GROMACS .gro file of C-alpha atoms in nm:
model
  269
    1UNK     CA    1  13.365   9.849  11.051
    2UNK     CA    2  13.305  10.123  11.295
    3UNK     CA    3  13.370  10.397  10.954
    4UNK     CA    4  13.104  10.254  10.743
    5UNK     CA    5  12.858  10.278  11.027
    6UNK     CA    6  12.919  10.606  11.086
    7UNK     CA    7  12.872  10.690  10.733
    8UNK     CA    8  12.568  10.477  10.710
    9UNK     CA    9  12.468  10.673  11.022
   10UNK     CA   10  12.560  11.019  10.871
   11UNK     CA   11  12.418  10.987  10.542
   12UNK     CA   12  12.077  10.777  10.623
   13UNK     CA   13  12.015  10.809  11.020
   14UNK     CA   14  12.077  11.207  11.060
   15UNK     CA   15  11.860  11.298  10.743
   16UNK     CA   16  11.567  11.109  10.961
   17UNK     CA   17  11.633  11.219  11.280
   18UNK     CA   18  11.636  11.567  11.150
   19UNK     CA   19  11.282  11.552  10.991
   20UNK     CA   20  11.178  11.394  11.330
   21UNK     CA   21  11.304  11.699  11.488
   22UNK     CA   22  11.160  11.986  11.281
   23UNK     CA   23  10.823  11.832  11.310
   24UNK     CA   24  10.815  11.859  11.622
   25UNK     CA   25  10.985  12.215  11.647
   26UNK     CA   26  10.958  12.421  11.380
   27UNK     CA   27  10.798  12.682  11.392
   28UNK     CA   28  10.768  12.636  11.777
   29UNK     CA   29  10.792  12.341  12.014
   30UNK     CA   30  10.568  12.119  12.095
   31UNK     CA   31  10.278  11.907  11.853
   32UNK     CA   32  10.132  12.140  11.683
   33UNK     CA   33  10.215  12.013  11.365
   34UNK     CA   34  10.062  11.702  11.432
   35UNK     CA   35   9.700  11.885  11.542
   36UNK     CA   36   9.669  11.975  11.220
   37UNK     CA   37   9.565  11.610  11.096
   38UNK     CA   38   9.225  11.678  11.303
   39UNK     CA   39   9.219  12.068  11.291
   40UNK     CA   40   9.325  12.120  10.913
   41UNK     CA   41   9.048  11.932  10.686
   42UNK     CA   42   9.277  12.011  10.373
   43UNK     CA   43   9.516  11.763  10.515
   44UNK     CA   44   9.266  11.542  10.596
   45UNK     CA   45   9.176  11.536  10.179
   46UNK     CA   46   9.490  11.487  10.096
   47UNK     CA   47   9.565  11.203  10.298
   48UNK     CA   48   9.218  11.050  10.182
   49UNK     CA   49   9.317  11.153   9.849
   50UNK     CA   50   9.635  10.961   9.873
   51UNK     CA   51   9.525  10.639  10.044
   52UNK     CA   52   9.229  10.632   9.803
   53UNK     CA   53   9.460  10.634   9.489
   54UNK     CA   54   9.741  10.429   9.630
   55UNK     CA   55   9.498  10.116   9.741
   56UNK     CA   56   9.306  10.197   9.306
   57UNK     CA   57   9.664  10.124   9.227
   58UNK     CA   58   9.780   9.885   9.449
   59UNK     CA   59   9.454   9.649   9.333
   60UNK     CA   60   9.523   9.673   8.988
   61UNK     CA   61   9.857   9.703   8.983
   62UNK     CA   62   9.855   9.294   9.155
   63UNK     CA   63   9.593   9.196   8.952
   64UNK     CA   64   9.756   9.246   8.613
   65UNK     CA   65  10.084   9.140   8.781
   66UNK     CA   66   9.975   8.797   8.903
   67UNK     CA   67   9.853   8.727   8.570
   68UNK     CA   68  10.203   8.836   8.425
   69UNK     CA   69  10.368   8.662   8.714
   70UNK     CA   70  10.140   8.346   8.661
   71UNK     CA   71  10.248   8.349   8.245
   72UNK     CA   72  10.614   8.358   8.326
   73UNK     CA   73  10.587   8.057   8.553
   74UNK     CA   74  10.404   7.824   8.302
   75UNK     CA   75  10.560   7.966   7.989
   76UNK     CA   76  10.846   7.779   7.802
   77UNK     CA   77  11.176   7.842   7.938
   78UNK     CA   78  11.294   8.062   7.606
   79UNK     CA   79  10.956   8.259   7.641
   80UNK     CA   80  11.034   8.285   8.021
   81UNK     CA   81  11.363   8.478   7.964
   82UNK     CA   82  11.197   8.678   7.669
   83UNK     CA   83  10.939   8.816   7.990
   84UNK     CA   84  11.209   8.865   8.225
   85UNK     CA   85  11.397   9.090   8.024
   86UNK     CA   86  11.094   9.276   7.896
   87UNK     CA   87  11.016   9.293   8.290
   88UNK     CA   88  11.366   9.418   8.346
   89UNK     CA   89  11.352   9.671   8.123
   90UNK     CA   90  11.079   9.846   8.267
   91UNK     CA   91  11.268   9.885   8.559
   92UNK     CA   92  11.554  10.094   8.366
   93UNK     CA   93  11.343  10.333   8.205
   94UNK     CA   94  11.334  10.642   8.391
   95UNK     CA   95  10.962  10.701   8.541
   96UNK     CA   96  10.940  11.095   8.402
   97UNK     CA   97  11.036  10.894   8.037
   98UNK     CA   98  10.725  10.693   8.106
   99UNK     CA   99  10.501  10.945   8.213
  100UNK     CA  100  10.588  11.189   7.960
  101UNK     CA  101  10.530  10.917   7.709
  102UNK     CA  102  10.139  10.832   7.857
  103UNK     CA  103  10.139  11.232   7.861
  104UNK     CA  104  10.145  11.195   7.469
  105UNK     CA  105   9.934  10.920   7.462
  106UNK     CA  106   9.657  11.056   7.666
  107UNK     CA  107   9.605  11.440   7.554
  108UNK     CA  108   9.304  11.575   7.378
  109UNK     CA  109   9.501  11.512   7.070
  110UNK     CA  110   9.688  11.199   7.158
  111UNK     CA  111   9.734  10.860   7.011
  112UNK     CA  112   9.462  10.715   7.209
  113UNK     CA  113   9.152  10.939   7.173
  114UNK     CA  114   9.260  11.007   6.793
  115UNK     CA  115   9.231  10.621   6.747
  116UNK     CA  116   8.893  10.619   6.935
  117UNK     CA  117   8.739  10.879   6.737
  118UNK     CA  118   8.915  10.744   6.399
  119UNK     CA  119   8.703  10.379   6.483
  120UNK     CA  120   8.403  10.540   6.594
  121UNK     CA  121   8.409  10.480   6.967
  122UNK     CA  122   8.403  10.831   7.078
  123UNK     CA  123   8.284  11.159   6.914
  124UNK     CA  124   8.436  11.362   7.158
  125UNK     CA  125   8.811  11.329   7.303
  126UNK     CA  126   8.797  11.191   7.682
  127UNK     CA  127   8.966  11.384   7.920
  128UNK     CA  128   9.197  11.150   8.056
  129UNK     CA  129   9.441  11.417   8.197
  130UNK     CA  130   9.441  11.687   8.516
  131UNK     CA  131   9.193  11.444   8.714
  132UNK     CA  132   9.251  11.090   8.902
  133UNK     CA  133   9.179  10.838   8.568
  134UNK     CA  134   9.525  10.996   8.417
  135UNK     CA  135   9.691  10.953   8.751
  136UNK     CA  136   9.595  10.571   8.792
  137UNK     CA  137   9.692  10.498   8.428
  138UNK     CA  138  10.036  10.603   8.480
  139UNK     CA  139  10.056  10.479   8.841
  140UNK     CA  140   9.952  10.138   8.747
  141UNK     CA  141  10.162  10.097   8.433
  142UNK     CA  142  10.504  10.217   8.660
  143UNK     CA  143  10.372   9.980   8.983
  144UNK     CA  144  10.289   9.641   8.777
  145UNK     CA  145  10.685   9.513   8.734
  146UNK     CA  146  10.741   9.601   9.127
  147UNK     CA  147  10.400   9.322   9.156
  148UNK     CA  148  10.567   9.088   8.913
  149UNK     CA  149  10.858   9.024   9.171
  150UNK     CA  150  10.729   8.905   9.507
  151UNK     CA  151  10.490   8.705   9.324
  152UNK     CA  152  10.722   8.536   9.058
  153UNK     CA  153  10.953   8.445   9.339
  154UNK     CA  154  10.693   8.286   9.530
  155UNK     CA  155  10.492   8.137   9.226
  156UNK     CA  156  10.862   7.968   9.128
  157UNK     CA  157  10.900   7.817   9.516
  158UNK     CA  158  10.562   7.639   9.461
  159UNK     CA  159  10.563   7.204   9.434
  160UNK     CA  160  10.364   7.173   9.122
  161UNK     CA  161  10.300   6.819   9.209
  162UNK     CA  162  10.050   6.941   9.483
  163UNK     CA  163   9.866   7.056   9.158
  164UNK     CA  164   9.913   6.764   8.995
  165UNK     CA  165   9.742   6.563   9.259
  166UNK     CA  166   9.466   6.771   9.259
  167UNK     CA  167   9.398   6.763   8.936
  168UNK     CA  168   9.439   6.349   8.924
  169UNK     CA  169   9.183   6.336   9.223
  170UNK     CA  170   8.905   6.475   9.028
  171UNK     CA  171   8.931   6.848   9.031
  172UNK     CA  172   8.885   7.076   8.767
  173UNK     CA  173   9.167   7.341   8.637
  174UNK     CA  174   8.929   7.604   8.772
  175UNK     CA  175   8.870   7.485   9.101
  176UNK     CA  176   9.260   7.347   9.151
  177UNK     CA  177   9.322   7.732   9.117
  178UNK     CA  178   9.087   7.881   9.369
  179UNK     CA  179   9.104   7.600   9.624
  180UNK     CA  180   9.498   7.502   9.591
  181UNK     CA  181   9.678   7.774   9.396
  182UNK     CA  182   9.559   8.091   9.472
  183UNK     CA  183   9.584   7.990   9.873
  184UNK     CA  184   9.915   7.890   9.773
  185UNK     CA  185  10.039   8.204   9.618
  186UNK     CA  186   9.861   8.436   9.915
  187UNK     CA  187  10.174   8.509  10.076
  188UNK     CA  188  10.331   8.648   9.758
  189UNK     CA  189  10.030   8.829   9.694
  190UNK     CA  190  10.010   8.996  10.032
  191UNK     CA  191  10.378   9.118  10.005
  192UNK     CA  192  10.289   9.211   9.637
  193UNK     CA  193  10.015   9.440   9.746
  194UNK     CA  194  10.244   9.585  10.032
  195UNK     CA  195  10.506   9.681   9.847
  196UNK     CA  196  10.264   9.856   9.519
  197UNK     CA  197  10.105  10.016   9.825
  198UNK     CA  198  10.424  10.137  10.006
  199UNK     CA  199  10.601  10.251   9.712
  200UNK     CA  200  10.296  10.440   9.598
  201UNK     CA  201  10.246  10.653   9.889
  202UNK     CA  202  10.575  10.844   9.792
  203UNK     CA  203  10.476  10.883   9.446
  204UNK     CA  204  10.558  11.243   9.297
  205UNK     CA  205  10.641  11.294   8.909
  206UNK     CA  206  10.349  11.108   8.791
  207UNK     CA  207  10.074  11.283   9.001
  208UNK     CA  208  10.250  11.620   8.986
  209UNK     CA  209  10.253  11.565   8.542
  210UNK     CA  210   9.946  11.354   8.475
  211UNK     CA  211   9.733  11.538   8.736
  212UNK     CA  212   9.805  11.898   8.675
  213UNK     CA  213   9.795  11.999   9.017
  214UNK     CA  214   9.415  11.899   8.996
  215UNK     CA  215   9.486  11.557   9.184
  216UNK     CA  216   9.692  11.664   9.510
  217UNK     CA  217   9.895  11.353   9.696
  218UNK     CA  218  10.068  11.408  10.001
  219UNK     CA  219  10.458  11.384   9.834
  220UNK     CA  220  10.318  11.673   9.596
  221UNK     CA  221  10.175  11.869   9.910
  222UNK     CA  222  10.503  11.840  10.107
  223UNK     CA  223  10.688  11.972   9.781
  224UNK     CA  224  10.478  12.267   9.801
  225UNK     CA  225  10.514  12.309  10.200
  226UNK     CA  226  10.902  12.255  10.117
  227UNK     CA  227  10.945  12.512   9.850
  228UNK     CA  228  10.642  12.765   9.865
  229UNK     CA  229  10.489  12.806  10.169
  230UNK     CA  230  10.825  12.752  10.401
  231UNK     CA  231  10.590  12.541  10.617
  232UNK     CA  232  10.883  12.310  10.705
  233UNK     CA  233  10.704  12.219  10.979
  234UNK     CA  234  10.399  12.063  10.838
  235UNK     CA  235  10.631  11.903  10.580
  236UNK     CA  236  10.834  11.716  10.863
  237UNK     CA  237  10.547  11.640  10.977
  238UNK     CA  238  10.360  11.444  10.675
  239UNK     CA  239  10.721  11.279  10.607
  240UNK     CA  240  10.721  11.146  10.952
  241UNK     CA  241  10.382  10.983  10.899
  242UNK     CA  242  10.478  10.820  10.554
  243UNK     CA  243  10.844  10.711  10.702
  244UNK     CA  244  10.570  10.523  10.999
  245UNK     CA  245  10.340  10.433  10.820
  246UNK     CA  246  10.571  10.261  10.536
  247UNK     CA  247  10.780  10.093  10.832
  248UNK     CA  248  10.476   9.968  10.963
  249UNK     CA  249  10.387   9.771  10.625
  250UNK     CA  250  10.733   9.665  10.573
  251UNK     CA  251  10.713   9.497  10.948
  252UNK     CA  252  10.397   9.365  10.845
  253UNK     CA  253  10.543   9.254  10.483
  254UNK     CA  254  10.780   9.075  10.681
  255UNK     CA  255  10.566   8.821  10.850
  256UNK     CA  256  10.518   8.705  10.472
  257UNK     CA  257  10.773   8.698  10.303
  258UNK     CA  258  11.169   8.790  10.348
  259UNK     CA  259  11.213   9.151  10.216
  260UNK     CA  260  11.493   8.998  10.044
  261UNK     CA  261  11.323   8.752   9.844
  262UNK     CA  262  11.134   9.073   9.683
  263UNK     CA  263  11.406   9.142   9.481
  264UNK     CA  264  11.522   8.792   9.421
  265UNK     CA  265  11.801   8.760   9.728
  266UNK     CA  266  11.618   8.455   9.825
  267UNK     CA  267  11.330   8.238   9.857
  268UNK     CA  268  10.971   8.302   9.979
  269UNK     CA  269  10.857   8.115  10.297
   0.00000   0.00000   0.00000
């Protein structure tokens, strides 16, 4: 026993604790890295930049993946397995395939605006690259199978018969949704949103591709503090936020829903 948690401790605890160090000592001692959240307003941006795009995401991301999640549930078993693998799929294609793919799709001369102005609907090729609409595309189609999960394992935990009633008391399909399913399914939908949002604060190659360096997040800036500017500092410094701020959600993830039920190790609450 004692080996493996040494490696574990090696390989996942001393990467950490270095970053924790350097931010607080390169290039001198003390927190001066941290005073440059208020002092630096670039950072500031960024940040905003970040937290803006990841919570665009995170919304739409759960909304199309409670309606693919919701599908699954109340499809026919052979259609059920059909989704599922579809669902699984997404998860093995590799996410520069995907956005070098929407990069195709969404140039001046790609599929999409060629088909727009071949119908009519545009006489001039949107720009949906190098800005924030390009980013979200991509963001949102890589996010919506990570939604799926927390809220197809809690959708599957739910007593259908509690619908049933309602529905034999009087109350319409619309009004059995908002009043008993949709309070219902809240738990899966907070962990849903808390794990779109948590995995999209790290997000890199699709920002980095899609926005052209136009559309800054803070895993692009600490790339360039890491590799350009030798500000290894600063870039401790943002990765110790994100590591806080993303243990933060998963503690608060955790009062709804086990982390392993995310990924199907077990049931919802």
């Amino acid at each position: 026993m004692a080996p493996f948690v040494i490696v574990v401790l090696a390989f996942y605890a001393g990467p950490l604790i270095n970053i924790l160090w350097l931010s607080v000592t390169d290039p001198e001692p003390g927190i001066g890295n941290y005073q440059k959240l208020y002092e630096t307003d670039a950072l500031g941006r960024i940040l905003w930049t970040t937290f803006r795009i990841c919570l665009i995401t995170t919304f739409f991301s759960v909304a199309l993946g409670y309606s693919v999640a919701y599908a699954m549930v109340h499809a026919h078993r052979k259609n059920q397995h059909i989704m599922l693998t579809f669902l699984l799929v997404s998860f093995w294609i590799s996410v520069l395939v995907r956005t070098f793919a929407w990069l195709m799709l969404l140039g001046r001369n790609g599929l999409v605006n060629e088909s727009m102005e071949a119908i009519g609907l545009i006489s001039d090729p949107i720009r949906f690259m190098r800005n924030e609409l390009g980013v979200l595309i991509g963001m949102v189609h890589y996010m919506v199978p990570y939604a799926v999960l927390p809220l197809l394992a809690n959708m599957q935990t739910l007593d259908t018969r509690v619908m049933s009633a309602s529905r034999n008391l009087g109350a319409t399909g619309t009004q059995t949704f908002w009043r008993i399913y949709l309070p219902l399914t809240m738990p899966g939908l907070i962990a849903s949103s808390l794990l779109v949002f948590i995995l999209s604060l790290g997000f890199y190659v699709t920002p980095a591709i899609l926005g052209g360096g136009k559309v800054l997040m803070v895993a692009e800036y600490i790339s360039v503090q890491l590799l350009v500017t030798l500000n290894w500092g600063t870039a401790a410094m943002l990765g110790t936020l994100m590591l806080f701020s993303v243990l933060a959600l998963l503690w608060i993830m955790s009062r709804f829903m086990q982390l392993s039920a995310v990924f199907g190790g077990g049931a919802a609450r």
